């Protein structure tokens, strides 16, 4: 049996081998092969790392292959590892398939010991440089390779020693310490090492190498790497490669330097070299922020030849990869080395501009352009962003539920928020959680912060629906209602004090920060046009008002996939009638209240239908339990108790107690699984009859005004076809009677939401009675998983952290379980009703992976918040291109 | 095209044609064919009724076929319908496939008019008899055939007229009115009819016949028939047959009479003629309760020859049908006629005795015996029953949630119930609904009555678990806490007053009624032994204590399928530690509390394992959310408010407020979908680690004492395999450490409940990590249907009434939807883990149709309340026999 190849010399690999050699390794190979000045080296495969992760042992033959590759590098460089006369120093770096910047370990200057040090001094004639490299190596190796076993070897202890020495020497910064000082420091480091580890610092370079490789393997599973992969949804079984490369030095003098540059501007997308350069420095100095680098232009000024050489290489790399590149380079004594290249990270704005321009330049196809922009990035194009120019420290983090940012004065309840906004303040509403009662307060606020709830909590839904920057699930937040303040991580903020919410990043600040407005360039339109050429899925909006409908159309919405009607029961002029309707003691009072609401709701629909101009509008009949329109039980109990305490003869008490009795009667243990949706309509058909009269009446009115109109009436929470048959019969009657009274026929449909698992499982029956289905994946996920999103705040973060849930199923569709329900439903429904229209209107409808899944399922459309429409359009196009096998795999 | 045959003469049909001719019709045919004295007649098919129900029209040719059959009857009887000289009178009776006693319509004495009346007088020489028949006919025909169109023709109006006449005549009862009076009454009836209907009473006998047949067709869908079918789960598309038969009269004098008899005692099963007889009367007099019938023995005394003839016929019918018969007969002028026979309804006790004896008599096979007893009937054998000898009127009805009956004093809360019971009272607990806090109160009570909740509500679960007679969902009940009373249907009952609960029938009385104790005869053992010979499904018990475990074994349980551990956190000596554990501010306090609970719970398990003597015991780790062990939020808020009001400086206030804050923090919107089950264990593993230490420790102890023990540890609420993998690893460690400490190995398993839809859908993953699955169909149904059983009280009754749900899915497994999930789960699980043990532990495990479904699915066992074990054993046997095609179809 032949041994597995574990090691690839740079000349043996190429850019397609990212899975095996990691992104860095594959690109080093590619650059070597196209003749760029890359220091010699080789790469140990990710498979070797995986083998180590599994068994705790190196794969057979790895060490021998490493030594053989090392010999090759030694030959190439004309130096030898551990050779006192002509020593080779090497770097040992991690490098995974997907970039995980700073998450794993790197050891530089490996090969140094008392002997080789002399060789370095001799070769460079620079003793200070040599001891500087040595002291860095002693510290770095101890910290990275050995501190897991010997915690005293952490970097910090070495820094303390250095600080003490600097104090003795009267030096303020490292560079003020001379060679003698650094030499003494190295001695002190070695003494400390022996004390901490109980052995001498390893002087054998091959032992150093062996230990360093193992340390890089281990670093794949260090805590911060695992957390990063969870956040970025990178698989945990990929492993890291290990790149071993001859060291070059940017810190040997003023003819040296180091830098990083992008071939185009990563923030704006402008086609101009963009980056930073630092003279006489190593890359780590840039990363550590010890010195501030200069713009890349400075390289042009100081080293015009090298700049030109670099610019040509940059251009060549972009030509070669047909992608904007992020390039690390070092200048050692006037000679340019390229240390790394990779696809450059960029903002959404830049991504779109670069993609469009590269198509114009003939570099890439439209398919490639479309697959290169992450759909989520498009949302950035629509949002003002927080500008944290002063590097303010956040006081807390939470879930980035509603993108965008805002600064404003804290209000701790909706009433206060409304009052403060009315008085002209910019308000940030801070609540334990929000409920429909808070809608007014949320709309009056520029940002919302809650302690509980996830990305699909009430607050988050409203946030995205109305574009309010929002942070949810900020668990550390404690609101003290009595003191009118909140405390988070030790910081107390009083109502009325200013905070800033960065809903894009999920950060909270207790200072005011500025914002930058959204820019919507012409490239954006071009790009979205291409997406529309490819996609097969329709894209509709979840929109409840004419304003949102207008937003939806602006962003490319082809209809409304979910018009919630709950808000049509809110507002100060409607609430009294709604209460009368709910609390009515007889039919007359109830019918009177409904009669008052009818013209108001009809006007609502007229407004929406007119804006949508003939595009289909799916209206969901009332869904929430009626008690949501009444005060909460706990609040009311306490209110009654306090009134009784203050004055038992208070004449208002009787009325209040009557209300309390009604609220008690309607109280539910598990309202999500209670009297709502079609159950409510069957129990009490008056409301939905009024709603259908309003919808069809509005449609008739709009049609008579000369416009086209296509209402699709959606009956929610169906669990059995019989519910649909039963209530549809009554509503069809109302529709017909309304059209007869208006004297005009309109084209309408009845359909249902598939949001209860049983509905999906019995689609073969339900589809016979419905003209359309819309997957309500929010509830389908909650019921299918048995998880209430409002109550998941305590365990969901833990589940994500522990990888029990690979992804948050309320965020992206769980394809294995909930997706199986959807698949069963689609197949069974189309079997009995081949022309049934199938869509999705859960929050997942705007999440790229879910949109792609919907494409695979063969749905007709997805529907999402207006702001997610571009995201959905692009994801839908990518789904088609991926199916064609024409896309490019994006670096994560 | 030949015309469909709509009409069968009695000699043309037979007993197998119940579907087409109805039960009554088929048996009349059968009796005619074996030569019994049945008055001539014919049957119109159920298909004709269905055609009428669908189209509102009679099938083509029905009338012609009816006239032709009538001619045959006329020939047979030597009389003619409408012949003034020798008139034939006929009855028109409904008769469906399954008996629906009194639900549909019947018209007697049809054919009477002024002309034929004369013929009757001449033929009988009894003018009073003739006018009595006529006045009955006028009223009955008006009421049944025509009152739907003319509401004034309801029976009541005619009774008012008769009462007025009786008053004028000074008569107290009908029989005191002479022929002249009845003649006058008939005249008055006809005048009233013309006034009410605007036409003369129909005198043409053929018109009468046509109208009567249509009325019987319509009566299939009258409200009470629909409700009855819903309750008895009879399909609504069967239709009724119409039986037209020559009248015979039991009220022509003292040589006449009528009666009903069973071939065996319907209450006890004794093999002795059992029934009632009434001289000189028609059947309707018996039904109306105008006169009290005498026992059948009286017939033997008065008419020994006829008695002997009847006894011989009865014996012959039982021989013929090989089944206990319910026979109606009439004696007309000394001549015996058999009017109907059918399988006799009987109590559970009688059913078992008759089945066993008939096998002994060689009449039927064991298979037949087993399929003749409805499994539910067995539960009656275990219960004391209410003895309503005085015919007390119930004041309310509700769901018969817990069988058995009890009388006692009303207590309106658990504290009062406990206090009253302690003082020696027998208590009936009356609550709006119950929750785990009420367990003590329920256990102190002999019966429970609630306003809300269905058959699987908390109250019902506890009721069956602990055998407490219980009525749930008594919607009419209103509790007035302030007045310490409840009101139902206008009757107010104060706390402390006596009520009686008949939990078997769901009836509430405001008087004390006696009970009769359970009788468990030797036949019961024989019968259950036969069931065990056939069944393939194992039957286990849901049992939480040694007492219940002992009950389970007594009733044939082969193990415990669900040992809930929640109660192990209750009880006055444990609650303080449980509270400490929940409210602990640091790990030390928490661990101390858990350490206190460990030996108590270990002792609980030792008790159970010892009783179970080596049988498998499935222990479910803690499932409910922790807040269930704390006071309710609303109650606590009010308590704090009241304390503050009474004395703001109350030193106890601070502690109470701290508790309130904790309860607030733990409050959930939808606790069923919140932090419970394995989520709680993952969030806070201390409790389940303690539980596993207790279970395995107890098992070691029992094993060391020389007994065998097989704990099966069940982790609830799994939605993804990762949850199971994650927590199981920790629990395996505890198990191993416990065994090491005890120095003994025990045989244990880890498995999970399948109660979340996603678990069923991803069984191919979960089954790899589990040694057993147990379907928790309560939650699986609630989540799969999106229905909280606690909140379904408002719409579920309506859904059943409107046939939106054919059955209550919380009562019997919804095979179409939830069953599909189960099927997917079973198939996928066995594919990856062929030896996995599969069971069910939801309440459905004791419901016959669900048990049969579990047999079809190929589960290994069902688990149910101890009291349902015989039911499940029999249902499991019937499933096998039905599969063999050997069972008999039971008359419903």
PDB file of C-alpha atoms in Angstrom, chain A residues 432-433 451 478 633-634 637-638 641-642 644-646 664-676 678-680 682-684 717 719-720 722-723 726 756-765 782-792 794-795 798-799 802-806 814 816-818 820-821 824 828, chain B residues 432-433 451 478 633-634 637-638 641-642 644-646 664-676 678-680 682-684 717 719-720 722-723 726 756-765 782-792 794-795 798-799 802-806 814 816-818 820-821 824 828:
ATOM      1  CA  UNK A 432     -37.439  43.345  27.754  1.00  0.00           C
ATOM      2  CA  UNK A 433     -39.290  42.185  24.644  1.00  0.00           C
ATOM      3  CA  UNK A 451     -33.344  41.687  26.126  1.00  0.00           C
ATOM      4  CA  UNK A 478     -31.490  44.219  32.780  1.00  0.00           C
ATOM      5  CA  UNK A 633     -53.594  39.644  32.061  1.00  0.00           C
ATOM      6  CA  UNK A 634     -50.766  40.347  34.504  1.00  0.00           C
ATOM      7  CA  UNK A 637     -54.588  42.113  37.492  1.00  0.00           C
ATOM      8  CA  UNK A 638     -52.049  44.443  39.038  1.00  0.00           C
ATOM      9  CA  UNK A 641     -55.352  45.317  42.625  1.00  0.00           C
ATOM     10  CA  UNK A 642     -53.872  48.806  42.847  1.00  0.00           C
ATOM     11  CA  UNK A 644     -58.842  48.400  44.843  1.00  0.00           C
ATOM     12  CA  UNK A 645     -56.089  49.275  47.239  1.00  0.00           C
ATOM     13  CA  UNK A 646     -56.295  52.996  46.488  1.00  0.00           C
ATOM     14  CA  UNK A 664     -59.226  35.928  32.077  1.00  0.00           C
ATOM     15  CA  UNK A 665     -61.752  34.089  29.984  1.00  0.00           C
ATOM     16  CA  UNK A 666     -59.631  34.550  26.849  1.00  0.00           C
ATOM     17  CA  UNK A 667     -56.315  33.784  28.524  1.00  0.00           C
ATOM     18  CA  UNK A 668     -54.439  30.882  26.946  1.00  0.00           C
ATOM     19  CA  UNK A 669     -51.662  28.612  28.190  1.00  0.00           C
ATOM     20  CA  UNK A 670     -50.026  28.388  24.785  1.00  0.00           C
ATOM     21  CA  UNK A 671     -51.525  31.077  22.587  1.00  0.00           C
ATOM     22  CA  UNK A 672     -49.486  29.998  19.579  1.00  0.00           C
ATOM     23  CA  UNK A 673     -51.409  26.729  19.635  1.00  0.00           C
ATOM     24  CA  UNK A 674     -54.728  28.214  20.644  1.00  0.00           C
ATOM     25  CA  UNK A 675     -57.771  30.001  19.286  1.00  0.00           C
ATOM     26  CA  UNK A 676     -56.310  31.869  16.332  1.00  0.00           C
ATOM     27  CA  UNK A 678     -58.916  29.841  10.880  1.00  0.00           C
ATOM     28  CA  UNK A 679     -59.990  28.466  14.255  1.00  0.00           C
ATOM     29  CA  UNK A 680     -60.948  31.939  15.307  1.00  0.00           C
ATOM     30  CA  UNK A 682     -64.711  29.221  12.393  1.00  0.00           C
ATOM     31  CA  UNK A 683     -65.547  30.008  16.019  1.00  0.00           C
ATOM     32  CA  UNK A 684     -66.500  33.571  15.172  1.00  0.00           C
ATOM     33  CA  UNK A 717     -53.548  27.991  10.282  1.00  0.00           C
ATOM     34  CA  UNK A 719     -54.652  21.786   9.824  1.00  0.00           C
ATOM     35  CA  UNK A 720     -57.299  19.837   7.940  1.00  0.00           C
ATOM     36  CA  UNK A 722     -62.361  20.469   6.430  1.00  0.00           C
ATOM     37  CA  UNK A 723     -61.509  23.774   8.044  1.00  0.00           C
ATOM     38  CA  UNK A 726     -66.084  25.014   5.976  1.00  0.00           C
ATOM     39  CA  UNK A 756     -48.955  23.489  10.615  1.00  0.00           C
ATOM     40  CA  UNK A 757     -47.076  20.219  10.103  1.00  0.00           C
ATOM     41  CA  UNK A 758     -50.290  18.308   9.581  1.00  0.00           C
ATOM     42  CA  UNK A 759     -51.270  20.611   6.730  1.00  0.00           C
ATOM     43  CA  UNK A 760     -48.068  19.703   4.908  1.00  0.00           C
ATOM     44  CA  UNK A 761     -48.703  16.016   5.610  1.00  0.00           C
ATOM     45  CA  UNK A 762     -52.250  16.143   4.236  1.00  0.00           C
ATOM     46  CA  UNK A 763     -51.620  18.409   1.265  1.00  0.00           C
ATOM     47  CA  UNK A 764     -53.192  15.832  -1.039  1.00  0.00           C
ATOM     48  CA  UNK A 765     -56.531  16.728   0.524  1.00  0.00           C
ATOM     49  CA  UNK A 782     -41.771  26.486  15.429  1.00  0.00           C
ATOM     50  CA  UNK A 783     -44.310  23.689  15.432  1.00  0.00           C
ATOM     51  CA  UNK A 784     -42.153  21.223  13.542  1.00  0.00           C
ATOM     52  CA  UNK A 785     -39.332  21.821  16.013  1.00  0.00           C
ATOM     53  CA  UNK A 786     -41.579  22.387  19.023  1.00  0.00           C
ATOM     54  CA  UNK A 787     -39.826  25.678  19.653  1.00  0.00           C
ATOM     55  CA  UNK A 788     -41.446  28.997  20.433  1.00  0.00           C
ATOM     56  CA  UNK A 789     -39.172  31.664  19.044  1.00  0.00           C
ATOM     57  CA  UNK A 790     -40.222  33.980  21.847  1.00  0.00           C
ATOM     58  CA  UNK A 791     -39.018  31.504  24.439  1.00  0.00           C
ATOM     59  CA  UNK A 792     -35.931  30.141  22.684  1.00  0.00           C
ATOM     60  CA  UNK A 794     -32.387  30.985  26.788  1.00  0.00           C
ATOM     61  CA  UNK A 795     -31.249  27.853  25.002  1.00  0.00           C
ATOM     62  CA  UNK A 798     -26.191  27.601  23.716  1.00  0.00           C
ATOM     63  CA  UNK A 799     -27.442  25.246  21.026  1.00  0.00           C
ATOM     64  CA  UNK A 802     -22.451  23.691  21.148  1.00  0.00           C
ATOM     65  CA  UNK A 803     -23.245  22.932  17.498  1.00  0.00           C
ATOM     66  CA  UNK A 804     -26.424  21.128  18.532  1.00  0.00           C
ATOM     67  CA  UNK A 805     -28.097  23.236  15.898  1.00  0.00           C
ATOM     68  CA  UNK A 806     -25.705  23.741  12.970  1.00  0.00           C
ATOM     69  CA  UNK A 814     -33.915  23.385   8.248  1.00  0.00           C
ATOM     70  CA  UNK A 816     -33.503  18.000   6.633  1.00  0.00           C
ATOM     71  CA  UNK A 817     -36.615  18.149   8.822  1.00  0.00           C
ATOM     72  CA  UNK A 818     -38.849  21.102   8.005  1.00  0.00           C
ATOM     73  CA  UNK A 820     -38.852  17.345   4.221  1.00  0.00           C
ATOM     74  CA  UNK A 821     -42.314  18.467   5.289  1.00  0.00           C
ATOM     75  CA  UNK A 824     -43.892  16.132   0.932  1.00  0.00           C
ATOM     76  CA  UNK A 828     -48.584  15.737  -2.832  1.00  0.00           C
TER      77      UNK A 828
ATOM     78  CA  UNK B 432     -62.150  26.070  36.126  1.00  0.00           C
ATOM     79  CA  UNK B 433     -59.263  23.839  35.110  1.00  0.00           C
ATOM     80  CA  UNK B 451     -65.125  23.855  33.227  1.00  0.00           C
ATOM     81  CA  UNK B 478     -69.356  29.154  35.993  1.00  0.00           C
ATOM     82  CA  UNK B 633     -46.950  34.683  37.774  1.00  0.00           C
ATOM     83  CA  UNK B 634     -50.412  36.205  38.006  1.00  0.00           C
ATOM     84  CA  UNK B 637     -48.107  39.553  41.173  1.00  0.00           C
ATOM     85  CA  UNK B 638     -51.436  39.940  42.906  1.00  0.00           C
ATOM     86  CA  UNK B 641     -49.559  43.920  45.170  1.00  0.00           C
ATOM     87  CA  UNK B 642     -51.814  43.030  48.103  1.00  0.00           C
ATOM     88  CA  UNK B 644     -47.656  46.166  49.403  1.00  0.00           C
ATOM     89  CA  UNK B 645     -51.095  47.606  49.822  1.00  0.00           C
ATOM     90  CA  UNK B 646     -51.554  46.144  53.294  1.00  0.00           C
ATOM     91  CA  UNK B 664     -40.820  36.792  35.786  1.00  0.00           C
ATOM     92  CA  UNK B 665     -37.474  35.770  34.418  1.00  0.00           C
ATOM     93  CA  UNK B 666     -38.666  32.216  33.847  1.00  0.00           C
ATOM     94  CA  UNK B 667     -42.053  33.182  32.445  1.00  0.00           C
ATOM     95  CA  UNK B 668     -42.710  31.848  28.953  1.00  0.00           C
ATOM     96  CA  UNK B 669     -45.131  32.856  26.220  1.00  0.00           C
ATOM     97  CA  UNK B 670     -45.686  29.287  25.085  1.00  0.00           C
ATOM     98  CA  UNK B 671     -44.289  26.990  27.732  1.00  0.00           C
ATOM     99  CA  UNK B 672     -45.137  23.890  25.727  1.00  0.00           C
ATOM    100  CA  UNK B 673     -42.616  25.041  23.147  1.00  0.00           C
ATOM    101  CA  UNK B 674     -40.103  26.461  25.597  1.00  0.00           C
ATOM    102  CA  UNK B 675     -37.309  25.482  27.933  1.00  0.00           C
ATOM    103  CA  UNK B 676     -38.279  21.970  28.930  1.00  0.00           C
ATOM    104  CA  UNK B 678     -33.903  17.785  26.912  1.00  0.00           C
ATOM    105  CA  UNK B 679     -33.493  21.528  26.361  1.00  0.00           C
ATOM    106  CA  UNK B 680     -33.669  22.032  30.083  1.00  0.00           C
ATOM    107  CA  UNK B 682     -28.759  20.659  28.095  1.00  0.00           C
ATOM    108  CA  UNK B 683     -29.144  24.137  29.579  1.00  0.00           C
ATOM    109  CA  UNK B 684     -28.824  22.825  33.103  1.00  0.00           C
ATOM    110  CA  UNK B 717     -38.355  16.377  23.612  1.00  0.00           C
ATOM    111  CA  UNK B 719     -35.803  17.452  17.924  1.00  0.00           C
ATOM    112  CA  UNK B 720     -32.362  16.649  16.523  1.00  0.00           C
ATOM    113  CA  UNK B 722     -27.350  16.220  18.288  1.00  0.00           C
ATOM    114  CA  UNK B 723     -29.353  16.903  21.435  1.00  0.00           C
ATOM    115  CA  UNK B 726     -24.785  15.721  23.558  1.00  0.00           C
ATOM    116  CA  UNK B 756     -41.715  16.565  18.118  1.00  0.00           C
ATOM    117  CA  UNK B 757     -42.601  16.312  14.420  1.00  0.00           C
ATOM    118  CA  UNK B 758     -39.007  16.944  13.378  1.00  0.00           C
ATOM    119  CA  UNK B 759     -37.851  13.983  15.460  1.00  0.00           C
ATOM    120  CA  UNK B 760     -40.144  11.705  13.475  1.00  0.00           C
ATOM    121  CA  UNK B 761     -38.909  13.271  10.234  1.00  0.00           C
ATOM    122  CA  UNK B 762     -35.242  12.739  11.106  1.00  0.00           C
ATOM    123  CA  UNK B 763     -35.555   9.301  12.689  1.00  0.00           C
ATOM    124  CA  UNK B 764     -32.864   8.000  10.332  1.00  0.00           C
ATOM    125  CA  UNK B 765     -30.368  10.064  12.309  1.00  0.00           C
ATOM    126  CA  UNK B 782     -50.413  18.905  19.719  1.00  0.00           C
ATOM    127  CA  UNK B 783     -47.417  20.072  17.727  1.00  0.00           C
ATOM    128  CA  UNK B 784     -48.358  18.288  14.534  1.00  0.00           C
ATOM    129  CA  UNK B 785     -51.807  19.867  14.690  1.00  0.00           C
ATOM    130  CA  UNK B 786     -50.661  23.121  16.251  1.00  0.00           C
ATOM    131  CA  UNK B 787     -53.221  22.644  19.002  1.00  0.00           C
ATOM    132  CA  UNK B 788     -52.667  23.075  22.705  1.00  0.00           C
ATOM    133  CA  UNK B 789     -55.014  20.677  24.428  1.00  0.00           C
ATOM    134  CA  UNK B 790     -55.319  23.108  27.318  1.00  0.00           C
ATOM    135  CA  UNK B 791     -56.597  25.811  24.992  1.00  0.00           C
ATOM    136  CA  UNK B 792     -58.685  23.725  22.617  1.00  0.00           C
ATOM    137  CA  UNK B 794     -63.325  26.657  23.021  1.00  0.00           C
ATOM    138  CA  UNK B 795     -63.172  25.341  19.471  1.00  0.00           C
ATOM    139  CA  UNK B 798     -67.497  23.044  17.711  1.00  0.00           C
ATOM    140  CA  UNK B 799     -65.068  21.228  15.417  1.00  0.00           C
ATOM    141  CA  UNK B 802     -69.437  20.537  12.610  1.00  0.00           C
ATOM    142  CA  UNK B 803     -67.525  17.401  11.606  1.00  0.00           C
ATOM    143  CA  UNK B 804     -64.418  19.467  10.883  1.00  0.00           C
ATOM    144  CA  UNK B 805     -62.621  16.898  12.975  1.00  0.00           C
ATOM    145  CA  UNK B 806     -64.171  13.479  12.406  1.00  0.00           C
ATOM    146  CA  UNK B 814     -55.125  10.923  13.624  1.00  0.00           C
ATOM    147  CA  UNK B 816     -53.853  10.406   8.171  1.00  0.00           C
ATOM    148  CA  UNK B 817     -51.562  13.151   9.459  1.00  0.00           C
ATOM    149  CA  UNK B 818     -49.922  12.273  12.758  1.00  0.00           C
ATOM    150  CA  UNK B 820     -48.056   9.453   8.637  1.00  0.00           C
ATOM    151  CA  UNK B 821     -45.353  11.018  10.789  1.00  0.00           C
ATOM    152  CA  UNK B 824     -42.164   7.703   8.386  1.00  0.00           C
ATOM    153  CA  UNK B 828     -36.657   5.252   8.750  1.00  0.00           C
TER     154      UNK B 828
END
